[in-house]
Coordinates of C-alpha atoms in Angstrom, one line a residue:
X1 CA 42.2 -135.0 -326.5
X2 CA 43.2 -133.5 -323.2
X3 CA 41.4 -135.0 -320.2
X4 CA 40.0 -132.6 -317.6
X5 CA 39.0 -133.3 -314.0
X6 CA 35.3 -134.2 -313.9
X7 CA 34.5 -131.4 -311.4
X8 CA 35.9 -128.8 -313.8
X9 CA 34.5 -130.4 -316.9
X10 CA 30.9 -129.7 -315.9
X11 CA 31.6 -125.9 -316.1
X12 CA 33.4 -126.2 -319.5
X13 CA 31.8 -126.3 -322.9
X14 CA 33.6 -126.7 -326.2
X15 CA 32.8 -123.9 -328.6
X16 CA 33.3 -123.4 -332.3
X17 CA 37.0 -122.8 -333.2
X18 CA 38.4 -125.0 -330.5
X19 CA 38.1 -122.6 -327.6
X20 CA 37.0 -123.7 -324.1
X21 CA 34.8 -121.3 -322.2
X22 CA 34.9 -121.5 -318.4
X23 CA 32.0 -119.9 -316.6
X24 CA 32.4 -118.1 -313.3
X25 CA 29.0 -116.6 -312.3
X26 CA 27.9 -114.2 -315.0
X27 CA 31.5 -113.7 -316.3
X28 CA 32.8 -115.9 -319.1
X29 CA 36.6 -116.2 -319.6
X30 CA 37.6 -117.5 -323.0
X31 CA 40.8 -119.5 -322.8
X32 CA 42.2 -121.3 -325.9
X33 CA 43.6 -124.6 -324.7
X34 CA 45.6 -126.9 -327.1
X35 CA 44.3 -130.4 -327.8
X36 CA 46.8 -133.2 -327.3
X37 CA 47.0 -134.7 -330.8
X38 CA 48.1 -138.3 -331.0
X39 CA 48.2 -140.0 -334.5
X40 CA 46.1 -143.1 -334.8
X41 CA 48.2 -146.1 -336.0
X42 CA 45.6 -148.8 -336.2
X43 CA 45.2 -151.1 -339.2
X44 CA 41.8 -149.5 -340.1
X45 CA 43.4 -146.0 -340.1
X46 CA 46.0 -146.9 -342.7
X47 CA 45.3 -145.6 -346.2
X48 CA 46.2 -148.3 -348.7
X49 CA 47.3 -147.3 -352.2
X50 CA 49.5 -148.5 -355.0
X51 CA 52.4 -146.5 -353.7
X52 CA 52.5 -148.6 -350.5
X53 CA 51.4 -151.9 -352.0
X54 CA 54.8 -153.5 -352.0
X55 CA 55.5 -152.4 -348.5
X56 CA 52.2 -153.8 -347.3
X57 CA 52.9 -157.1 -349.0
X58 CA 56.3 -157.5 -347.4
X59 CA 55.2 -156.3 -343.9
X60 CA 51.5 -157.1 -343.4
X61 CA 51.1 -160.5 -345.1
X62 CA 50.5 -163.2 -342.6
X63 CA 53.8 -165.0 -343.4
X64 CA 55.8 -161.9 -344.1
X65 CA 58.6 -162.1 -341.6
X66 CA 59.3 -165.7 -342.3
X67 CA 60.2 -164.7 -345.8
X68 CA 62.7 -162.0 -344.8
X69 CA 66.3 -163.0 -345.4
X70 CA 68.3 -162.9 -342.1
X71 CA 64.9 -162.2 -340.4
X72 CA 65.3 -158.5 -341.0
X73 CA 63.5 -156.0 -343.2
X74 CA 63.7 -152.2 -343.6
X75 CA 61.0 -149.8 -344.8
X76 CA 62.3 -146.7 -346.4
X77 CA 60.9 -143.5 -347.9
X78 CA 60.2 -139.8 -347.4
X79 CA 58.7 -138.6 -344.1
X80 CA 54.9 -138.8 -344.0
X81 CA 54.5 -141.8 -346.4
X82 CA 53.3 -144.2 -343.7
X83 CA 56.5 -146.0 -342.6
X84 CA 55.8 -145.5 -338.9
X85 CA 52.2 -146.5 -339.3
X86 CA 53.1 -149.7 -341.1
X87 CA 55.8 -150.5 -338.5
X88 CA 53.3 -149.9 -335.7
X89 CA 50.7 -152.2 -337.3
X90 CA 53.3 -154.9 -337.6
X91 CA 54.5 -154.4 -334.1
X92 CA 51.0 -154.8 -332.7
X93 CA 50.4 -157.9 -334.7
X94 CA 53.5 -159.7 -333.5
X95 CA 53.7 -158.2 -330.0
X96 CA 57.0 -156.4 -330.8
X97 CA 58.4 -153.7 -328.6
X98 CA 58.9 -150.4 -330.6
X99 CA 62.2 -148.6 -330.1
X100 CA 63.1 -145.1 -331.4
X101 CA 66.4 -144.9 -333.2
X102 CA 67.2 -141.5 -331.7
X103 CA 67.1 -143.1 -328.2
X104 CA 68.7 -146.4 -329.0
X105 CA 71.7 -147.3 -326.8
X106 CA 73.4 -150.5 -325.5
X107 CA 71.8 -150.3 -321.9
X108 CA 68.3 -150.0 -323.4
X109 CA 68.9 -152.9 -325.7
X110 CA 70.3 -155.0 -322.8
X111 CA 67.3 -154.2 -320.6
X112 CA 64.9 -155.0 -323.4
X113 CA 66.4 -158.5 -324.0
X114 CA 66.8 -159.2 -320.3
X115 CA 63.1 -158.7 -319.9
X116 CA 62.4 -160.9 -323.0
X117 CA 59.1 -162.5 -323.8
X118 CA 59.0 -161.4 -327.5
X119 CA 59.9 -162.8 -330.8
X120 CA 60.0 -159.5 -332.8
X121 CA 61.4 -156.0 -332.4
X122 CA 60.6 -152.8 -334.3
X123 CA 63.0 -149.9 -334.7
X124 CA 61.7 -146.6 -336.0
X125 CA 64.1 -143.9 -337.4
X126 CA 66.8 -146.6 -337.6
X127 CA 69.0 -144.3 -339.7
X128 CA 69.2 -141.8 -336.8
X129 CA 70.8 -144.0 -334.2
X130 CA 73.4 -141.8 -332.5
X131 CA 76.2 -144.4 -332.2
X132 CA 76.8 -147.1 -334.8
X133 CA 77.9 -149.7 -332.4
X134 CA 74.5 -149.7 -330.7
X135 CA 72.7 -150.5 -334.0
X136 CA 75.2 -153.2 -334.7
X137 CA 74.7 -154.6 -331.2
X138 CA 70.9 -154.8 -331.7
X139 CA 71.2 -156.4 -335.1
X140 CA 73.7 -159.0 -333.7
X141 CA 71.4 -159.7 -330.8
X142 CA 68.2 -160.3 -332.8
X143 CA 70.2 -162.5 -335.2
X144 CA 71.6 -164.5 -332.3
X145 CA 68.2 -164.8 -330.5
X146 CA 66.4 -165.6 -333.8
X147 CA 64.1 -162.5 -333.3
X148 CA 62.5 -160.8 -336.3
X149 CA 63.6 -157.1 -336.8
X150 CA 61.6 -154.5 -338.7
X151 CA 63.3 -151.1 -339.2
X152 CA 62.3 -147.9 -340.8
X153 CA 64.4 -145.0 -342.3
X154 CA 64.4 -142.4 -345.0
X155 CA 66.8 -144.2 -347.3
X156 CA 67.6 -147.9 -348.0
X157 CA 69.8 -149.4 -345.2
X158 CA 72.8 -149.7 -347.5
X159 CA 72.9 -145.8 -347.5
X160 CA 72.7 -145.4 -343.8
X161 CA 75.8 -144.0 -342.1
X162 CA 78.0 -146.9 -341.3
X163 CA 81.8 -146.5 -340.8
X164 CA 82.0 -149.8 -338.9
X165 CA 82.7 -152.5 -341.5
X166 CA 80.6 -155.1 -339.6
X167 CA 77.6 -152.7 -339.5
X168 CA 78.0 -151.8 -343.2
X169 CA 78.0 -155.5 -344.0
X170 CA 74.9 -156.2 -342.0
X171 CA 73.0 -153.3 -343.5
X172 CA 73.9 -154.3 -347.1
X173 CA 72.5 -157.8 -346.2
X174 CA 69.2 -156.3 -344.9
X175 CA 66.3 -156.6 -347.3
X176 CA 64.4 -153.4 -347.8
X177 CA 61.2 -152.1 -349.5
X178 CA 60.3 -148.6 -350.4
X179 CA 57.1 -146.7 -349.4
X180 CA 56.5 -144.5 -352.5
X181 CA 55.3 -141.0 -353.0
X182 CA 51.6 -140.6 -352.5
X183 CA 49.2 -140.5 -355.5
X184 CA 46.5 -137.9 -355.9
X185 CA 43.8 -140.1 -354.5
X186 CA 45.9 -141.0 -351.5
X187 CA 46.7 -137.3 -350.8
X188 CA 43.0 -136.6 -350.9
X189 CA 42.1 -139.4 -348.5
X190 CA 45.0 -138.6 -346.2
X191 CA 43.9 -135.0 -345.9
X192 CA 40.4 -136.0 -345.0
X193 CA 41.6 -138.6 -342.4
X194 CA 44.1 -136.1 -340.8
X195 CA 41.4 -133.4 -340.6
X196 CA 39.0 -135.9 -339.0
X197 CA 41.6 -137.1 -336.5
X198 CA 42.0 -133.5 -335.2
X199 CA 38.3 -132.9 -335.4
X200 CA 38.7 -130.0 -337.8
X201 CA 35.6 -129.2 -339.8
X202 CA 36.5 -127.8 -343.3
X203 CA 34.0 -126.9 -346.0
X204 CA 34.3 -129.0 -349.2
X205 CA 35.3 -126.0 -351.3
X206 CA 38.2 -125.2 -348.9
X207 CA 39.3 -128.8 -349.0
X208 CA 39.4 -128.8 -352.8
X209 CA 41.3 -125.5 -352.7
X210 CA 43.9 -127.0 -350.3
X211 CA 44.3 -130.1 -352.5
X212 CA 45.0 -127.9 -355.6
X213 CA 47.6 -125.8 -353.8
X214 CA 49.4 -128.2 -351.5
X215 CA 52.8 -129.6 -352.6
X216 CA 52.3 -133.2 -353.8
X217 CA 53.8 -134.8 -350.8
X218 CA 52.2 -136.7 -347.9
X219 CA 54.5 -134.9 -345.5
X220 CA 53.2 -131.5 -346.8
X221 CA 49.6 -132.6 -346.1
X222 CA 50.5 -133.7 -342.6
X223 CA 52.3 -130.4 -341.9
X224 CA 49.5 -128.4 -343.3
X225 CA 46.8 -130.0 -341.2
X226 CA 48.9 -129.4 -338.0
X227 CA 49.4 -125.8 -338.9
X228 CA 45.7 -125.3 -339.7
X229 CA 44.8 -126.8 -336.3
X230 CA 47.0 -124.3 -334.6
X231 CA 45.9 -121.3 -336.7
X232 CA 42.2 -122.1 -336.2
X233 CA 42.8 -122.5 -332.4
X234 CA 44.6 -119.2 -332.2
X235 CA 42.1 -117.2 -334.3
X236 CA 39.1 -118.8 -332.6
X237 CA 37.4 -119.1 -336.0
X238 CA 36.6 -121.5 -338.7
X239 CA 39.1 -122.8 -341.3
X240 CA 38.3 -120.5 -344.2
X241 CA 40.0 -120.1 -347.5
X242 CA 41.7 -117.0 -346.3
X243 CA 43.1 -118.8 -343.2
X244 CA 44.1 -121.8 -345.4
X245 CA 46.0 -119.5 -347.8
X246 CA 47.8 -117.8 -344.9
X247 CA 48.9 -121.2 -343.5
X248 CA 50.1 -122.4 -346.9
X249 CA 52.0 -119.2 -347.5
X250 CA 53.7 -119.5 -344.2
X251 CA 54.6 -123.2 -344.7
X252 CA 55.4 -123.4 -348.4
X253 CA 56.1 -119.9 -349.6
X254 CA 59.0 -120.8 -351.9
X255 CA 57.1 -123.6 -353.5
X256 CA 53.8 -121.7 -353.8
X257 CA 55.3 -118.6 -355.6
X258 CA 54.0 -118.2 -359.1

């Protein structure tokens, strides 16, 4: 949530629908300000289910990294299934710096290892590293330094782009575990958790309607909650069935037809 200067906060009150009202004398100016949403990636926030049981066993068990061949493991699966969450929990447990694949480059890797002081590294979106030689450099370094490496991507590492023969070989030798598609119970619990994170109050009947009409994907639930938050903020009202239907129609019109 956005932090405000204490001297200004005393004249602001949070009203229904996510609007902040700033009083100046008798006049009241209504200004809709966006909340800064940051996903919570704590262990207690993770929703355990059969679809992620194998990944939890290979990543969160106390002795997990010591069982990884070559000291490397890759989580893979569709967006929104919890890969980043699991990776973040693991990184917190082992004090691992977390790097983003899109920003990985050789100078960043060199600076990281120059600073040192860690025995594990986490790389999110590892299948989106811009230059193959940078990923190869990281894999070679962690192997040389005997550092554990946990990566995450949308496909198994053997399917990641790899024109360099050495990188292709390293990726084929990397163990991987899938994070599966969410079950009905997981989708329900995920929807409730994401709504709570954003402090969105939704009537039970609207929640049930959403669950009946949402595509059966965790990523769809995540996208829907984000859009509901924006729509409710813009309208200054509650999340009604009409608003929910409008959001779903805008997000998933092709899938919702019929």
